[in-house]
PDB file of N, CA and C in Angstrom:
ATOM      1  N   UNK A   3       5.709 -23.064   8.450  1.00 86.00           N
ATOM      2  CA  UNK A   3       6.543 -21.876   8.465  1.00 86.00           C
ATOM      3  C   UNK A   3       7.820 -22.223   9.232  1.00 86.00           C
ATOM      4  N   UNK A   4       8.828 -21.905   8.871  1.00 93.00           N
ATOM      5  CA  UNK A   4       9.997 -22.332   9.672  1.00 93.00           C
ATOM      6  C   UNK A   4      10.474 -21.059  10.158  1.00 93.00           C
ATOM      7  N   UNK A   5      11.420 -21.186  11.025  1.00 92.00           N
ATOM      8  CA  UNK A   5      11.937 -20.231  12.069  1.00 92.00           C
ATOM      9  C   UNK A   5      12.656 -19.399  11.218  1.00 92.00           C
ATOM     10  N   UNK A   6      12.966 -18.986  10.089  1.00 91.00           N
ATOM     11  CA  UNK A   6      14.189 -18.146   9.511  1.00 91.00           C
ATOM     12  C   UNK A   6      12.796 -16.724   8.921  1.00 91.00           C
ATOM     13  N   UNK A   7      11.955 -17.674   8.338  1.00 94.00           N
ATOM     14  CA  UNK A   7      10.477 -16.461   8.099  1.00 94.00           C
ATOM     15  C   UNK A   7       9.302 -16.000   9.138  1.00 94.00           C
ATOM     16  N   UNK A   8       9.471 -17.048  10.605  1.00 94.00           N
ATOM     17  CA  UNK A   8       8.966 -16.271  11.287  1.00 94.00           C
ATOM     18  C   UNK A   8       9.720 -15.066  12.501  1.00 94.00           C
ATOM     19  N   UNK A   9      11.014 -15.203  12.072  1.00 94.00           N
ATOM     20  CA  UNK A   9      11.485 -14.091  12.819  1.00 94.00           C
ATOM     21  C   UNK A   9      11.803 -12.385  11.707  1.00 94.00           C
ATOM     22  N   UNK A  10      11.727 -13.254  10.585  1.00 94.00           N
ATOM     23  CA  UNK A  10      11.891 -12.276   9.581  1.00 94.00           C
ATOM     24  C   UNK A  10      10.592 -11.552   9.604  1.00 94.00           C
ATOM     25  N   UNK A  11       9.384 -12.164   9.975  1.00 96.00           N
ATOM     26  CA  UNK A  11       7.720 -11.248  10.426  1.00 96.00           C
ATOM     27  C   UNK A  11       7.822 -11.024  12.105  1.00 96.00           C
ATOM     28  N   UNK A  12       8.465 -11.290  12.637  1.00 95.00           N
ATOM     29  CA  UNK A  12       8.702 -10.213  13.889  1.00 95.00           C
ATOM     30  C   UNK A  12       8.827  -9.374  13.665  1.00 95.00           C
ATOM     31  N   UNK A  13      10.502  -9.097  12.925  1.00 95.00           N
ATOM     32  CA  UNK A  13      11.442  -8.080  12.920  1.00 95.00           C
ATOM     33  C   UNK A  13      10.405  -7.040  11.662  1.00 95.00           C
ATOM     34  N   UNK A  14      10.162  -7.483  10.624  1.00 95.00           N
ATOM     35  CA  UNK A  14       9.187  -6.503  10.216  1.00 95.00           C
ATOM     36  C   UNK A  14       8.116  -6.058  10.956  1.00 95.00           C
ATOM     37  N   UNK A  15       7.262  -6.664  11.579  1.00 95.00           N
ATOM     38  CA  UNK A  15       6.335  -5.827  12.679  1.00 95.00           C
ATOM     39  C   UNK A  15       7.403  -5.054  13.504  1.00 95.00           C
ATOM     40  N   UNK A  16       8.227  -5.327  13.899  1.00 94.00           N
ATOM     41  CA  UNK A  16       9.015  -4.571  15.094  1.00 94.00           C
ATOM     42  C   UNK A  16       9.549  -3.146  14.163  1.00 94.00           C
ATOM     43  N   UNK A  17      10.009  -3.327  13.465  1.00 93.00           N
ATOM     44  CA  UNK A  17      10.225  -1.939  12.849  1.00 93.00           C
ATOM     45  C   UNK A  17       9.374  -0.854  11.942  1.00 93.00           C
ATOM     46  N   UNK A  18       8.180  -1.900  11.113  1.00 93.00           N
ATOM     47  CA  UNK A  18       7.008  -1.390  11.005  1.00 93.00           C
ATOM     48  C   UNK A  18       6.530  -0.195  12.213  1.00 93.00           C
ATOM     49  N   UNK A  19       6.523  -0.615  13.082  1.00 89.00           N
ATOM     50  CA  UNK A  19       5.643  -0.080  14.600  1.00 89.00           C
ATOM     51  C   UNK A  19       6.567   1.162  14.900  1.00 89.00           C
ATOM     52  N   UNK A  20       8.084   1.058  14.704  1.00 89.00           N
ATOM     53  CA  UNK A  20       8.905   1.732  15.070  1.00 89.00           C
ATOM     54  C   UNK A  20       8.784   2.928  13.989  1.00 89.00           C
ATOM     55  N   UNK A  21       8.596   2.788  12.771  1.00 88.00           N
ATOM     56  CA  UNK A  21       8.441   3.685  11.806  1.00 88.00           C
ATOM     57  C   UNK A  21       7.324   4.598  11.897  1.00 88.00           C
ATOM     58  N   UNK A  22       6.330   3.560  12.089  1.00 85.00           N
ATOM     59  CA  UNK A  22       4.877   4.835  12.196  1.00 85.00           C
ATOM     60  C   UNK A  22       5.081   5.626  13.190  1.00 85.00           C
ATOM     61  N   UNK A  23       5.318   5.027  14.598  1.00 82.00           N
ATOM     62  CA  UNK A  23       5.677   6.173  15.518  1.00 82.00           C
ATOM     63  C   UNK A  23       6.610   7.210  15.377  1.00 82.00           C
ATOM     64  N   UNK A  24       7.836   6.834  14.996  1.00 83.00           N
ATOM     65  CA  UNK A  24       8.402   8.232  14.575  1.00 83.00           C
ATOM     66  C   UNK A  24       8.126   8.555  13.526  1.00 83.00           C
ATOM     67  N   UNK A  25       7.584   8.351  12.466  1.00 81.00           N
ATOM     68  CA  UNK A  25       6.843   9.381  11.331  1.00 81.00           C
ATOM     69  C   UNK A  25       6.072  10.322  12.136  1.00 81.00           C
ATOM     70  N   UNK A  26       5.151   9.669  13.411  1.00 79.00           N
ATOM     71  CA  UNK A  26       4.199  10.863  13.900  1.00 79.00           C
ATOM     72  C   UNK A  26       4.967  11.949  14.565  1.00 79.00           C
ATOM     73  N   UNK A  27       6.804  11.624  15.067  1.00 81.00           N
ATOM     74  CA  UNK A  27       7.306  12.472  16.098  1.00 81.00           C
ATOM     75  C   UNK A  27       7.596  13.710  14.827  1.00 81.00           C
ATOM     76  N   UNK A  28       8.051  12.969  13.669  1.00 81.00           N
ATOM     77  CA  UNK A  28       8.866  13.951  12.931  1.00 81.00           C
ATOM     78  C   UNK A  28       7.579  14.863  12.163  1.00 81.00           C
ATOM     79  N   UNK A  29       6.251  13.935  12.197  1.00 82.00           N
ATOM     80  CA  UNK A  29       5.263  14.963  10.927  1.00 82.00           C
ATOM     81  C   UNK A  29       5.080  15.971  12.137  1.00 82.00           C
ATOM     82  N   UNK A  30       4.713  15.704  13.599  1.00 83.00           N
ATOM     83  CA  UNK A  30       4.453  17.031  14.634  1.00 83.00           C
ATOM     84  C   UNK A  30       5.784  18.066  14.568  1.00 83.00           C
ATOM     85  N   UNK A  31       6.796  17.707  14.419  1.00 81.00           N
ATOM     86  CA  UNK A  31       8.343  18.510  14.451  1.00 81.00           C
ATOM     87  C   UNK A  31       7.651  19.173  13.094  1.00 81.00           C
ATOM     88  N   UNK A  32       7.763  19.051  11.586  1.00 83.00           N
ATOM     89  CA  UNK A  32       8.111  19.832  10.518  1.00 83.00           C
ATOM     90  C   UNK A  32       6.533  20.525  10.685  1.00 83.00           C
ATOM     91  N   UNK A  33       5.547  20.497  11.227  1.00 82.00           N
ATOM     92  CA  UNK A  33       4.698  21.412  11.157  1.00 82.00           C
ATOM     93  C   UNK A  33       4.044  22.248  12.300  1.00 82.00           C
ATOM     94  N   UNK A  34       5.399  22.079  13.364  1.00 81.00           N
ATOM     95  CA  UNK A  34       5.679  23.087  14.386  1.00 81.00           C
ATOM     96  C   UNK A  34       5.925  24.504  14.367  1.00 81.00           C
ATOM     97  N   UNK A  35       6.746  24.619  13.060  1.00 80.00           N
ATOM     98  CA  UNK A  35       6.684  25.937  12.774  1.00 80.00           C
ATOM     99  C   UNK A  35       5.537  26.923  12.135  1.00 80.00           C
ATOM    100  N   UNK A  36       4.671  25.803  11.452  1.00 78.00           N
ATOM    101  CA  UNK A  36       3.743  26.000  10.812  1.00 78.00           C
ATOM    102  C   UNK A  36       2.451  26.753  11.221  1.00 78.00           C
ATOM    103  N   UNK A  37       2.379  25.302  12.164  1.00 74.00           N
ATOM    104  CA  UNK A  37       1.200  25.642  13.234  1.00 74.00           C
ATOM    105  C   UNK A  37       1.330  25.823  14.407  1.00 74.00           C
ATOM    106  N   UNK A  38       2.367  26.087  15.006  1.00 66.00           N
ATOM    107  CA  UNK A  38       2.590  27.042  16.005  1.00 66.00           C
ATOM    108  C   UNK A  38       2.611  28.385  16.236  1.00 66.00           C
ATOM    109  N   UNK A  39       2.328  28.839  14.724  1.00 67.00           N
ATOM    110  CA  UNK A  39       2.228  30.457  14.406  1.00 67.00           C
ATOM    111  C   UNK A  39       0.703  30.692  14.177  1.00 67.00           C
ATOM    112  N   UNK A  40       0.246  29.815  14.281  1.00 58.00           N
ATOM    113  CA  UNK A  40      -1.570  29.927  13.971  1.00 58.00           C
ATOM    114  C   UNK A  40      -1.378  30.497  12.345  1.00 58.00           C
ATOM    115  N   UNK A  41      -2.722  30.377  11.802  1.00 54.00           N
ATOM    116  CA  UNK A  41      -2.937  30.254  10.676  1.00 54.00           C
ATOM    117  C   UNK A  41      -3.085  31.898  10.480  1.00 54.00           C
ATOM    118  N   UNK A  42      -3.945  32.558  11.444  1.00 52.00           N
ATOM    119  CA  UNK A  42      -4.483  34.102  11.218  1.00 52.00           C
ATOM    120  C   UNK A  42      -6.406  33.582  10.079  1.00 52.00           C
ATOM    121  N   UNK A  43      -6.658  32.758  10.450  1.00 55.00           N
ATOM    122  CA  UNK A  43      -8.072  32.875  10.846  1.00 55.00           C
ATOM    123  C   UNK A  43      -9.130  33.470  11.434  1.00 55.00           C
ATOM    124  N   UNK A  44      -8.949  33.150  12.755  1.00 56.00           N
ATOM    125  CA  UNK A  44      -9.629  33.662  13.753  1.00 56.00           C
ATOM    126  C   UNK A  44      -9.207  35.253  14.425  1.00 56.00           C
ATOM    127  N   UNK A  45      -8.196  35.757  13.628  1.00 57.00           N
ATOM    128  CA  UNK A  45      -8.056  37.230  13.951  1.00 57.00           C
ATOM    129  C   UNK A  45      -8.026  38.231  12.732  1.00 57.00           C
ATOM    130  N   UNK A  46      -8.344  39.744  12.704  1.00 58.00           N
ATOM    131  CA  UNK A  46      -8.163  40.654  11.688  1.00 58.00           C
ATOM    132  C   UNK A  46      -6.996  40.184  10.753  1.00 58.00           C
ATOM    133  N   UNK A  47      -7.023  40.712   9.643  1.00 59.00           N
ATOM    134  CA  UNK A  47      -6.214  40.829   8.569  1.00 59.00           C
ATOM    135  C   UNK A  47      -4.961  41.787   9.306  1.00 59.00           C
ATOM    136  N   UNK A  48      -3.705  40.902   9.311  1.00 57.00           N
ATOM    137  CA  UNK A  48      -2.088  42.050   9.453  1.00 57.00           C
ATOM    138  C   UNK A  48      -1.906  42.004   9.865  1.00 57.00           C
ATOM    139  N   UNK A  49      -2.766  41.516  11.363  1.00 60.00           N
ATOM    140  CA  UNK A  49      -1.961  41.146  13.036  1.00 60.00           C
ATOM    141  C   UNK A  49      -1.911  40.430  13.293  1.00 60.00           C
ATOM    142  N   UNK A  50      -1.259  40.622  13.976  1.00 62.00           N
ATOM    143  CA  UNK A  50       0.200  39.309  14.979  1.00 62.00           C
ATOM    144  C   UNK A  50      -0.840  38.970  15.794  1.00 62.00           C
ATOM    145  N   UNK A  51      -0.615  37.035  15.811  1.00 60.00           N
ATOM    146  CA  UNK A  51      -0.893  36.534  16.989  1.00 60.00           C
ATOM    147  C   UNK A  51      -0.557  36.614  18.501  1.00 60.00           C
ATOM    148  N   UNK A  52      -1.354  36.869  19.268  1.00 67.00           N
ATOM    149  CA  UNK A  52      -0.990  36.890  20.636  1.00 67.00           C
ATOM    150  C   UNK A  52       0.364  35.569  21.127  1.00 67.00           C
ATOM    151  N   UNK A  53       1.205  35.991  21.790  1.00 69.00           N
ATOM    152  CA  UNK A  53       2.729  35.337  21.858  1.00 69.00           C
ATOM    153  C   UNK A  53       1.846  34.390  22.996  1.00 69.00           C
ATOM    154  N   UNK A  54       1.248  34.795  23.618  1.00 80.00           N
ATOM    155  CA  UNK A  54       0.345  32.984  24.709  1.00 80.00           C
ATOM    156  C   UNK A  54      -0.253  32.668  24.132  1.00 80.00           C
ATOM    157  N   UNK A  55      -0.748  32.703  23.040  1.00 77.00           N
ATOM    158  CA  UNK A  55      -1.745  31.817  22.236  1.00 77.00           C
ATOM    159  C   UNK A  55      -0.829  31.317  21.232  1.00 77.00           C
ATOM    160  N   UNK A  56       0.392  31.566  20.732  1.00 76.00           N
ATOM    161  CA  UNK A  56       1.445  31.021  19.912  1.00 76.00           C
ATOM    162  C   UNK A  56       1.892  29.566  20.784  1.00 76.00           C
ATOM    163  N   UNK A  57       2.298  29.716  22.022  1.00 82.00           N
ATOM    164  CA  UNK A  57       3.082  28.927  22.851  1.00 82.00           C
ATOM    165  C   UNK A  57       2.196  27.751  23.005  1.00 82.00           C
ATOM    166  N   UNK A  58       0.516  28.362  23.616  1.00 82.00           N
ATOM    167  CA  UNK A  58      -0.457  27.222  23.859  1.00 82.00           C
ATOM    168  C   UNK A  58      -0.567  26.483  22.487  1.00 82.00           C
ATOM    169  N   UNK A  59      -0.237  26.773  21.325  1.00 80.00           N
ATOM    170  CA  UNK A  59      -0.877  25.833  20.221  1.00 80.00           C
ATOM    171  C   UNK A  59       0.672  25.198  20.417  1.00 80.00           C
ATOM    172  N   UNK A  60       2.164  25.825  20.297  1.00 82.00           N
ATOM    173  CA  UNK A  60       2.872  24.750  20.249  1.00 82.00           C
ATOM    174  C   UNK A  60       3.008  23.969  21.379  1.00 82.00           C
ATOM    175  N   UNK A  61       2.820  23.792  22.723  1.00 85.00           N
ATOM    176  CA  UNK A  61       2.468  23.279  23.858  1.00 85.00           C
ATOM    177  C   UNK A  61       1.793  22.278  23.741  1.00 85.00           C
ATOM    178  N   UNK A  62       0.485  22.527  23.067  1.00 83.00           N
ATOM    179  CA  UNK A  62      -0.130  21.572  22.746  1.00 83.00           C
ATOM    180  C   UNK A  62       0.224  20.135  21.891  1.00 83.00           C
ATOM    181  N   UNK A  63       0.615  21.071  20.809  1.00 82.00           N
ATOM    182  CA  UNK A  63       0.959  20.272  19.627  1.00 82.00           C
ATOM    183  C   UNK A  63       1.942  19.129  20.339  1.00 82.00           C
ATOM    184  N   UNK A  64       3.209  19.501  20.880  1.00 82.00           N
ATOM    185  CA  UNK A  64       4.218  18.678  21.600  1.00 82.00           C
ATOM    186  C   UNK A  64       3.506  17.695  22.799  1.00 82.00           C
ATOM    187  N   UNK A  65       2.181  18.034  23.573  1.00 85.00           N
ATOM    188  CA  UNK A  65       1.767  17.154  24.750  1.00 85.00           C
ATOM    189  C   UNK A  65       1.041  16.112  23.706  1.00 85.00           C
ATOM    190  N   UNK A  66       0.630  15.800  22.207  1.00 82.00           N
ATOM    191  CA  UNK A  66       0.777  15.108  21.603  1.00 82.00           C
ATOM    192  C   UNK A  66       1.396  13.899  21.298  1.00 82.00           C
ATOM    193  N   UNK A  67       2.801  14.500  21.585  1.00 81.00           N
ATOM    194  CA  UNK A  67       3.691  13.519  21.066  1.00 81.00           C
ATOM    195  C   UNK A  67       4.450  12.724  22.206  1.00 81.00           C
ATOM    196  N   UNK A  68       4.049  13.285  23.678  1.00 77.00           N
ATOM    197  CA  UNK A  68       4.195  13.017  24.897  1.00 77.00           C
ATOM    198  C   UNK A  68       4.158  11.389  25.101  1.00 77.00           C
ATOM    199  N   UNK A  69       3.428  10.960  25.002  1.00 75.00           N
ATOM    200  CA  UNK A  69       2.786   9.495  25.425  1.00 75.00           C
ATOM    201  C   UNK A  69       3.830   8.915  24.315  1.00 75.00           C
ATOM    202  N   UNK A  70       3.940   8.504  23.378  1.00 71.00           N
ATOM    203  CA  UNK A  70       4.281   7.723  22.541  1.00 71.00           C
ATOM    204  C   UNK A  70       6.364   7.928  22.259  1.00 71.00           C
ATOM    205  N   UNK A  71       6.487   9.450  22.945  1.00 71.00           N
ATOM    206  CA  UNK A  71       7.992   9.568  22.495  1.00 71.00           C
ATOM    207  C   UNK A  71       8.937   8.323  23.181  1.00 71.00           C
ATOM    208  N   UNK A  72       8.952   8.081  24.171  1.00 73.00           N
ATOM    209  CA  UNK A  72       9.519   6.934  24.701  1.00 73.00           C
ATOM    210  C   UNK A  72       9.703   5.329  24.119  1.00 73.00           C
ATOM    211  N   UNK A  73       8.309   5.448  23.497  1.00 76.00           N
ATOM    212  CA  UNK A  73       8.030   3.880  23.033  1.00 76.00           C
ATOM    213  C   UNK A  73       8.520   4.126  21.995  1.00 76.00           C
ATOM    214  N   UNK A  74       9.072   5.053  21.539  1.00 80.00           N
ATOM    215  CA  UNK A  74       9.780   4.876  19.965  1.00 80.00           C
ATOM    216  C   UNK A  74      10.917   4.123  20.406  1.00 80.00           C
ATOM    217  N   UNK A  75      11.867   4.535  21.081  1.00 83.00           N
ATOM    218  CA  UNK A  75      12.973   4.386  21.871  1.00 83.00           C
ATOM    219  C   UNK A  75      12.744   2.833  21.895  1.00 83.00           C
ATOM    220  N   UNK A  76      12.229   2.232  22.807  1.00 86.00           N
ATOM    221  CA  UNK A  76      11.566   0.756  23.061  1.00 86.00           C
ATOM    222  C   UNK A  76      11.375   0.269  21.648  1.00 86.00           C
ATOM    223  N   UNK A  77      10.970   0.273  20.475  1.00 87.00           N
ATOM    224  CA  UNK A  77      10.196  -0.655  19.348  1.00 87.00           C
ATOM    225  C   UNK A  77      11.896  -0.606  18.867  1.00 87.00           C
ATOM    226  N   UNK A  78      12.809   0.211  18.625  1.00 89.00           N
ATOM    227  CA  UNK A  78      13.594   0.374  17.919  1.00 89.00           C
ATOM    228  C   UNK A  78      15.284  -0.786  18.519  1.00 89.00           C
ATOM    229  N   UNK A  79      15.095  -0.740  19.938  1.00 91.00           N
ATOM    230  CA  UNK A  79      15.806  -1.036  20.940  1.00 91.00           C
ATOM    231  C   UNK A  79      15.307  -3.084  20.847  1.00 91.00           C
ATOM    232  N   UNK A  80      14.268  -3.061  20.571  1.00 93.00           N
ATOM    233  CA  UNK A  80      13.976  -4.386  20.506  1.00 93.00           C
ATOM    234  C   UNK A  80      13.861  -4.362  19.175  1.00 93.00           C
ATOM    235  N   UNK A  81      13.986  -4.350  18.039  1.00 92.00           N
ATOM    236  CA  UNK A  81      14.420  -4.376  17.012  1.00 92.00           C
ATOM    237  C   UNK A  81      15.547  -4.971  16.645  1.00 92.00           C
ATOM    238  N   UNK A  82      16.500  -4.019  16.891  1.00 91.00           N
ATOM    239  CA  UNK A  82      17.895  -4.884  16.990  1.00 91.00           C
ATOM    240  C   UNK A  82      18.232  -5.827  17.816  1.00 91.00           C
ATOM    241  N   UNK A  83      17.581  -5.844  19.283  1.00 93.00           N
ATOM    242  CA  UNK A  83      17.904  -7.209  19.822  1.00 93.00           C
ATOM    243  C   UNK A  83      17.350  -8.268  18.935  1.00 93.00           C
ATOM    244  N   UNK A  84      16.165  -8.175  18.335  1.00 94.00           N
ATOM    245  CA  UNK A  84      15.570  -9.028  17.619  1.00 94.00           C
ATOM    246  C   UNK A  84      16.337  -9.347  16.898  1.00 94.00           C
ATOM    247  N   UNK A  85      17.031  -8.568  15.527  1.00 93.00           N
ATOM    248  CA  UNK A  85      18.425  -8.893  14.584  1.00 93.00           C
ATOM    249  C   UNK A  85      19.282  -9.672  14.811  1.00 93.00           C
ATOM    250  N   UNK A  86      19.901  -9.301  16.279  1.00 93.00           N
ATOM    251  CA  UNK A  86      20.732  -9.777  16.850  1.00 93.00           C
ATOM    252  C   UNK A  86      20.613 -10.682  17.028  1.00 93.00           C
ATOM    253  N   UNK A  87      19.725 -11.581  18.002  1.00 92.00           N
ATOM    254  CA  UNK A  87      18.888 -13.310  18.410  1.00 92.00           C
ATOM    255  C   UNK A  87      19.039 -13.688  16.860  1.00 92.00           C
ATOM    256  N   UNK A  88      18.330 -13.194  16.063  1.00 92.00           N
ATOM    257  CA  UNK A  88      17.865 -14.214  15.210  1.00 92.00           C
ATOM    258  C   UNK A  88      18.773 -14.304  13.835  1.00 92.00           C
ATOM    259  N   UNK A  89      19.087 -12.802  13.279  1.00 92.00           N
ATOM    260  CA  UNK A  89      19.894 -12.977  12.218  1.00 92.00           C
ATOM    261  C   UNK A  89      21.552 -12.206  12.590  1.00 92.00           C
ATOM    262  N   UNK A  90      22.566 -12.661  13.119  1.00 92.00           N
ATOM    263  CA  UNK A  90      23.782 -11.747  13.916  1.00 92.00           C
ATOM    264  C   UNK A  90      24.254 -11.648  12.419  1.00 92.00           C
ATOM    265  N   UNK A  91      24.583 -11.742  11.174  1.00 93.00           N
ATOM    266  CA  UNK A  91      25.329 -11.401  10.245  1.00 93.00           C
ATOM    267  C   UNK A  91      24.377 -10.092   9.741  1.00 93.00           C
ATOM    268  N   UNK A  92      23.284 -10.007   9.856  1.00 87.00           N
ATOM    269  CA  UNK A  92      22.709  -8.992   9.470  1.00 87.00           C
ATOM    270  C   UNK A  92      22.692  -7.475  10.118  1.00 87.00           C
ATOM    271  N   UNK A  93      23.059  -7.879  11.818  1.00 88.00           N
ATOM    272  CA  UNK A  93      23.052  -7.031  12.703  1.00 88.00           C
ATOM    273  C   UNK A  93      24.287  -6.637  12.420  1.00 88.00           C
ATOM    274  N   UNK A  94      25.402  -7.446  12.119  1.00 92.00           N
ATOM    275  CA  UNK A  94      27.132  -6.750  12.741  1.00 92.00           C
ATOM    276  C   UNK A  94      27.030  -6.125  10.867  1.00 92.00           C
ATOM    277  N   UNK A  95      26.287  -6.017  10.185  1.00 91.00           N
ATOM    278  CA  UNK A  95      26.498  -5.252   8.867  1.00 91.00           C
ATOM    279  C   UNK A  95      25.307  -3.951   8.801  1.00 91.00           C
ATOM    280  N   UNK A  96      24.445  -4.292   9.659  1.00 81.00           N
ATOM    281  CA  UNK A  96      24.012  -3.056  10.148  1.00 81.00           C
ATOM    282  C   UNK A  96      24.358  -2.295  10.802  1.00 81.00           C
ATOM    283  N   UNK A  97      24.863  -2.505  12.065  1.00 76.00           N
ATOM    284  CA  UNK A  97      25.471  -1.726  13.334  1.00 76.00           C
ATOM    285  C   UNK A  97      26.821  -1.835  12.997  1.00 76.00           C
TER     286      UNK A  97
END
């Protein structure tokens, strides 16, 4: 394997990793509105969810995404340094 395809399987793991994690920031964002309103399951037909039991499910939902929001930041940040080291014509036509 020579050095031009093993940095080219870095940089795909490195942004691979970067993708799944923010897919998970953005799938918790578009079904915040969703399920932060509760479904109306567990209560009578026509009424409104209790406004602290609205907050605790979106509260929740967001201490989810807690741990991992940062390291998106990080996979993405070494990403392009990665570009940069290894392929710079690819980086200065990206950035």
């Amino acid at each position: 394997m020579d050095l031009v395809t093993f940095w080219f399987i870095i940089i795909a793991v490195l942004w691979t990793g970067y993708f799944v994690l923010e897919g998970f920031d953005f799938g918790v964002g578009m079904l915040l509105p969703v399920l932060g309103k509760g479904l109306g399951h567990d209560r009578p037909s026509g009424s409104t969810p209790d406004p602290t039991e609205v907050e605790r499910r979106k509260r929740l939902m967001l201490t989810t995404i807690g741990p991992v929001w940062d390291g998106n930041e990080v996979w993405v940040l070494t990403a392009g340094g990665a570009i940069f080291a290894a392929f710079p014509h690819w980086y200065a036509t990206l950035f």
